[in-house]
């Protein structure tokens, strides 16, 4: 320790510079005033560095003040993706999708139109076919009834029989039968002829809404004054039926 004149303040060298103490984590200093009586009351101030317990753990362990370099990011080995071609591909894909959608809608519209036309045509044909079938069935039933009327005659009811035949006829056949009725009546009455007809079978040869051709197979049981014992005459009659005023009438009768 150095002696100084009164009023001089000495700093005790602790062997460490302020930078070193700062590097070791020194935070507090303790000042002690020592009064030296022998030198006329000179004041000596001693500064002692006290290490902070929480900051300094081991003085003998050197502190590596070298800054740690930040980790260098690893580059992605894949090359960067160019967004421009992808955007173009997206636009191209969108355009194709729209064209496909428009094409699909157009194709669907065409299919709907075709299906509608087909349904209308098929429905009309089916309706027309049903009407023709109904006409054919009605004409066939009427032809069978008329064939029985035409082949069933009793000399005792000749006028009634002829009236029934003429009521079921039309056109050329009605005219021909009406013209020959006078001679035919006399012949039937003279021979006391009696006949009863029965339709064995019938089939439709052609049909439309207003005209139907029917083939009829008829068995006719005949008796007269010359042959009192009944005999069976089998006939095939081709009958053309026409719709007149909502009724089916025989327009043509042929023995085949």
CSV table of C-alpha atoms in Angstrom, one decimal:
chain,number,residue,atom,x,y,z
A,1,UNK,CA,0.0,0.0,0.0
A,2,UNK,CA,1.2,3.5,-0.9
A,3,UNK,CA,1.2,6.4,1.4
A,4,UNK,CA,-0.4,9.5,0.2
A,5,UNK,CA,-0.8,13.0,1.4
A,6,UNK,CA,-3.9,13.9,3.1
A,7,UNK,CA,-6.9,14.0,0.8
A,8,UNK,CA,-5.4,11.7,-1.7
A,9,UNK,CA,-7.5,8.6,-2.7
A,10,UNK,CA,-5.7,5.5,-3.6
A,11,UNK,CA,-7.2,2.7,-5.6
A,12,UNK,CA,-5.9,-0.7,-4.7
A,13,UNK,CA,-4.9,-2.6,-7.7
A,14,UNK,CA,-6.8,-5.8,-7.6
A,15,UNK,CA,-4.9,-7.1,-10.6
A,16,UNK,CA,-7.9,-7.0,-12.9
A,17,UNK,CA,-8.9,-4.4,-15.3
A,18,UNK,CA,-12.5,-3.2,-15.5
A,19,UNK,CA,-12.8,-5.1,-18.8
A,20,UNK,CA,-11.7,-8.3,-17.2
A,21,UNK,CA,-14.0,-7.9,-14.3
A,22,UNK,CA,-16.8,-7.1,-16.6
A,23,UNK,CA,-16.0,-10.2,-18.6
A,24,UNK,CA,-16.1,-12.3,-15.4
A,25,UNK,CA,-19.5,-11.1,-14.4
A,26,UNK,CA,-18.6,-8.6,-11.7
A,27,UNK,CA,-21.6,-6.7,-10.6
A,28,UNK,CA,-20.9,-5.1,-7.2
A,29,UNK,CA,-18.0,-3.4,-5.5
A,30,UNK,CA,-17.4,-3.0,-1.8
A,31,UNK,CA,-15.8,0.1,-0.6
A,32,UNK,CA,-14.0,0.1,2.7
A,33,UNK,CA,-12.7,3.3,4.3
A,34,UNK,CA,-9.5,2.7,6.3
A,35,UNK,CA,-8.2,5.6,8.5
A,36,UNK,CA,-4.5,5.6,9.0
A,37,UNK,CA,-3.8,7.4,12.3
A,38,UNK,CA,-0.1,7.6,11.7
A,39,UNK,CA,-0.2,9.9,8.7
A,40,UNK,CA,-2.5,12.6,9.9
A,41,UNK,CA,-5.9,11.0,9.1
A,42,UNK,CA,-5.3,10.2,5.4
A,43,UNK,CA,-8.3,8.3,3.9
A,44,UNK,CA,-7.6,5.2,1.9
A,45,UNK,CA,-10.4,3.8,-0.2
A,46,UNK,CA,-10.1,0.2,-1.3
A,47,UNK,CA,-12.3,-1.2,-4.0
A,48,UNK,CA,-12.7,-4.9,-4.0
A,49,UNK,CA,-14.5,-6.7,-6.9
A,50,UNK,CA,-17.0,-9.3,-5.7
A,51,UNK,CA,-18.1,-11.8,-8.3
A,52,UNK,CA,-21.9,-12.3,-8.5
A,53,UNK,CA,-22.8,-15.8,-7.3
A,54,UNK,CA,-25.4,-16.3,-9.9
A,55,UNK,CA,-23.3,-15.2,-12.8
A,56,UNK,CA,-19.9,-16.8,-12.1
A,57,UNK,CA,-19.8,-20.6,-11.7
A,58,UNK,CA,-16.2,-21.5,-12.2
A,59,UNK,CA,-13.4,-19.0,-12.6
A,60,UNK,CA,-11.0,-21.7,-13.8
A,61,UNK,CA,-13.2,-22.6,-16.8
A,62,UNK,CA,-12.3,-20.6,-19.8
A,63,UNK,CA,-15.2,-18.9,-21.6
A,64,UNK,CA,-15.3,-19.4,-25.4
A,65,UNK,CA,-16.2,-16.0,-26.6
A,66,UNK,CA,-16.2,-17.1,-30.3
A,67,UNK,CA,-19.6,-16.5,-31.8
A,68,UNK,CA,-21.4,-19.6,-33.0
A,69,UNK,CA,-22.2,-19.4,-36.7
A,70,UNK,CA,-25.8,-19.8,-37.6
A,71,UNK,CA,-26.7,-23.1,-39.3
A,72,UNK,CA,-26.6,-22.9,-43.1
A,73,UNK,CA,-29.9,-24.1,-44.6
A,74,UNK,CA,-29.6,-27.1,-46.8
A,75,UNK,CA,-30.7,-26.3,-50.3
A,76,UNK,CA,-33.5,-28.5,-51.8
A,77,UNK,CA,-31.8,-30.8,-54.4
A,78,UNK,CA,-34.9,-30.5,-56.6
A,79,UNK,CA,-34.8,-27.7,-59.2
A,80,UNK,CA,-37.3,-24.9,-58.7
A,81,UNK,CA,-40.7,-25.4,-60.4
A,82,UNK,CA,-41.5,-22.9,-63.0
A,83,UNK,CA,-45.1,-21.7,-62.3
A,84,UNK,CA,-45.7,-20.4,-65.8
A,85,UNK,CA,-46.0,-23.7,-67.6
A,86,UNK,CA,-48.2,-25.0,-64.8
A,87,UNK,CA,-50.5,-22.0,-65.1
A,88,UNK,CA,-50.6,-22.6,-68.9
A,89,UNK,CA,-51.4,-26.3,-68.3
A,90,UNK,CA,-54.2,-25.4,-65.9
A,91,UNK,CA,-55.7,-23.0,-68.5
A,92,UNK,CA,-55.4,-25.6,-71.2
A,93,UNK,CA,-57.0,-28.2,-68.9
A,94,UNK,CA,-59.8,-25.8,-68.1
A,95,UNK,CA,-60.3,-25.1,-71.7
A,96,UNK,CA,-60.5,-28.8,-72.6
A,97,UNK,CA,-62.9,-29.4,-69.7
A,98,UNK,CA,-65.1,-26.6,-70.9
A,99,UNK,CA,-65.1,-27.9,-74.5
A,100,UNK,CA,-65.8,-31.4,-73.2
A,101,UNK,CA,-68.6,-30.1,-71.1
A,102,UNK,CA,-70.1,-28.1,-74.0
A,103,UNK,CA,-69.7,-31.2,-76.2
A,104,UNK,CA,-71.4,-33.4,-73.6
A,105,UNK,CA,-74.3,-30.9,-73.2
A,106,UNK,CA,-74.7,-30.8,-77.0
A,107,UNK,CA,-74.7,-34.5,-77.3
A,108,UNK,CA,-77.2,-34.8,-74.4
A,109,UNK,CA,-79.4,-32.3,-76.1
A,110,UNK,CA,-79.3,-34.3,-79.4
A,111,UNK,CA,-80.0,-37.5,-77.6
A,112,UNK,CA,-83.0,-35.9,-75.9
A,113,UNK,CA,-84.3,-34.6,-79.2
A,114,UNK,CA,-83.9,-38.0,-80.8
A,115,UNK,CA,-85.5,-39.8,-77.9
A,116,UNK,CA,-88.4,-37.4,-77.9
A,117,UNK,CA,-88.9,-37.8,-81.6
A,118,UNK,CA,-88.6,-41.6,-81.3
A,119,UNK,CA,-91.1,-41.6,-78.4
A,120,UNK,CA,-93.6,-39.5,-80.3
A,121,UNK,CA,-93.3,-41.6,-83.5
A,122,UNK,CA,-93.3,-44.8,-81.5
A,123,UNK,CA,-96.3,-43.6,-79.5
A,124,UNK,CA,-98.2,-42.6,-82.6
A,125,UNK,CA,-97.4,-45.9,-84.3
A,126,UNK,CA,-98.4,-47.8,-81.2
A,127,UNK,CA,-101.6,-45.8,-81.0
A,128,UNK,CA,-102.3,-46.3,-84.7
A,129,UNK,CA,-101.5,-50.1,-84.3
A,130,UNK,CA,-103.9,-50.3,-81.4
A,131,UNK,CA,-106.6,-48.6,-83.4
A,132,UNK,CA,-106.1,-51.0,-86.4
A,133,UNK,CA,-106.1,-54.0,-84.0
A,134,UNK,CA,-109.4,-52.8,-82.5
A,135,UNK,CA,-110.8,-52.3,-86.0
A,136,UNK,CA,-109.7,-55.8,-87.1
A,137,UNK,CA,-111.2,-57.5,-84.1
A,138,UNK,CA,-114.5,-55.6,-84.5
A,139,UNK,CA,-114.7,-56.4,-88.2
A,140,UNK,CA,-113.9,-60.0,-87.7
A,141,UNK,CA,-116.6,-60.5,-85.1
A,142,UNK,CA,-119.1,-58.7,-87.4
A,143,UNK,CA,-118.1,-60.9,-90.4
A,144,UNK,CA,-118.6,-64.1,-88.5
A,145,UNK,CA,-122.1,-63.0,-87.4
A,146,UNK,CA,-122.9,-61.9,-90.9
A,147,UNK,CA,-121.7,-65.2,-92.4
A,148,UNK,CA,-124.2,-67.0,-90.2
A,149,UNK,CA,-127.0,-64.6,-91.3
A,150,UNK,CA,-126.0,-65.1,-95.0
A,151,UNK,CA,-126.0,-68.9,-94.9
A,152,UNK,CA,-129.0,-69.4,-92.6
A,153,UNK,CA,-132.3,-69.3,-94.5
A,154,UNK,CA,-135.8,-70.6,-93.8
A,155,UNK,CA,-138.3,-70.6,-96.7
A,156,UNK,CA,-141.1,-69.9,-94.2
A,157,UNK,CA,-139.3,-66.6,-93.1
A,158,UNK,CA,-137.7,-65.7,-96.4
A,159,UNK,CA,-138.6,-62.0,-96.4
A,160,UNK,CA,-137.1,-61.5,-92.9
A,161,UNK,CA,-134.0,-63.4,-93.9
A,162,UNK,CA,-133.4,-61.3,-97.0
A,163,UNK,CA,-134.0,-58.1,-95.0
A,164,UNK,CA,-131.3,-59.1,-92.5
A,165,UNK,CA,-128.9,-59.9,-95.3
A,166,UNK,CA,-129.4,-56.5,-97.0
A,167,UNK,CA,-129.1,-54.6,-93.7
A,168,UNK,CA,-125.6,-56.1,-93.2
A,169,UNK,CA,-124.4,-55.3,-96.7
A,170,UNK,CA,-123.1,-52.3,-98.6
A,171,UNK,CA,-121.7,-51.3,-101.9
A,172,UNK,CA,-121.6,-53.7,-104.9
A,173,UNK,CA,-122.6,-56.7,-102.9
A,174,UNK,CA,-125.7,-55.1,-101.6
A,175,UNK,CA,-126.7,-54.0,-105.1
A,176,UNK,CA,-126.1,-57.5,-106.5
A,177,UNK,CA,-128.0,-59.3,-103.7
A,178,UNK,CA,-130.9,-56.8,-104.0
A,179,UNK,CA,-131.3,-57.3,-107.7
A,180,UNK,CA,-131.3,-61.1,-107.5
A,181,UNK,CA,-133.5,-61.4,-104.4
A,182,UNK,CA,-136.8,-61.8,-106.3
A,183,UNK,CA,-135.7,-64.9,-108.3
A,184,UNK,CA,-133.8,-66.3,-105.3
A,185,UNK,CA,-136.8,-66.0,-103.0
A,186,UNK,CA,-139.1,-67.9,-105.4
A,187,UNK,CA,-136.5,-70.8,-105.8
A,188,UNK,CA,-136.1,-71.2,-102.1
A,189,UNK,CA,-139.8,-71.2,-101.3
A,190,UNK,CA,-140.5,-73.7,-104.1
A,191,UNK,CA,-138.0,-76.2,-102.8
A,192,UNK,CA,-138.8,-75.5,-99.1
A,193,UNK,CA,-135.2,-74.9,-98.5
A,194,UNK,CA,-133.8,-74.6,-95.0
A,195,UNK,CA,-130.2,-74.0,-94.1
A,196,UNK,CA,-128.2,-73.3,-91.0
A,197,UNK,CA,-124.8,-71.9,-91.1
A,198,UNK,CA,-122.0,-72.2,-88.6
A,199,UNK,CA,-118.5,-70.6,-88.7
A,200,UNK,CA,-115.8,-73.1,-88.0
A,201,UNK,CA,-112.8,-70.8,-88.2
A,202,UNK,CA,-111.9,-67.3,-89.3
A,203,UNK,CA,-108.7,-65.4,-89.9
A,204,UNK,CA,-107.8,-61.8,-90.8
A,205,UNK,CA,-106.0,-61.4,-94.1
A,206,UNK,CA,-105.5,-57.6,-94.0
A,207,UNK,CA,-106.7,-54.8,-91.9
A,208,UNK,CA,-106.9,-51.0,-91.6
A,209,UNK,CA,-109.0,-48.7,-89.6
A,210,UNK,CA,-111.8,-48.7,-92.2
A,211,UNK,CA,-111.4,-51.9,-94.1
A,212,UNK,CA,-110.7,-55.5,-93.1
A,213,UNK,CA,-110.6,-58.6,-95.2
A,214,UNK,CA,-111.6,-61.8,-93.4
A,215,UNK,CA,-111.4,-65.5,-94.5
A,216,UNK,CA,-114.3,-67.6,-93.1
A,217,UNK,CA,-114.7,-71.3,-93.0
A,218,UNK,CA,-118.4,-72.1,-92.8
A,219,UNK,CA,-120.3,-75.4,-92.5
A,220,UNK,CA,-123.9,-75.2,-93.8
A,221,UNK,CA,-126.5,-77.8,-93.0
A,222,UNK,CA,-129.0,-77.9,-95.8
A,223,UNK,CA,-132.4,-79.6,-96.2
A,224,UNK,CA,-135.1,-79.3,-99.0
A,225,UNK,CA,-138.0,-81.1,-100.4
A,226,UNK,CA,-135.8,-83.1,-102.7
A,227,UNK,CA,-133.3,-84.1,-100.0
A,228,UNK,CA,-135.1,-84.2,-96.6
A,229,UNK,CA,-132.0,-85.7,-94.9
A,230,UNK,CA,-129.6,-82.9,-93.9
A,231,UNK,CA,-126.3,-82.6,-95.6
A,232,UNK,CA,-123.3,-80.5,-94.8
A,233,UNK,CA,-121.9,-78.1,-97.3
A,234,UNK,CA,-118.5,-76.7,-96.4
A,235,UNK,CA,-117.6,-73.3,-97.8
A,236,UNK,CA,-114.8,-70.8,-97.7
A,237,UNK,CA,-116.0,-67.2,-97.9
A,238,UNK,CA,-113.7,-64.3,-98.5
A,239,UNK,CA,-115.5,-61.3,-97.0
A,240,UNK,CA,-114.4,-57.6,-97.3
A,241,UNK,CA,-115.8,-55.5,-94.4
A,242,UNK,CA,-116.0,-51.7,-94.6
A,243,UNK,CA,-116.7,-49.2,-91.8
A,244,UNK,CA,-119.7,-47.2,-92.8
A,245,UNK,CA,-121.2,-44.7,-90.4
A,246,UNK,CA,-119.4,-46.4,-87.5
A,247,UNK,CA,-120.8,-49.8,-88.5
A,248,UNK,CA,-119.0,-52.7,-90.1
A,249,UNK,CA,-120.8,-53.9,-93.3
A,250,UNK,CA,-120.1,-56.5,-96.0
A,251,UNK,CA,-118.9,-54.7,-99.1
A,252,UNK,CA,-117.8,-57.9,-101.0
A,253,UNK,CA,-118.5,-61.6,-100.6
A,254,UNK,CA,-116.7,-64.3,-102.6
A,255,UNK,CA,-117.0,-68.0,-102.5
A,256,UNK,CA,-113.5,-69.5,-102.8
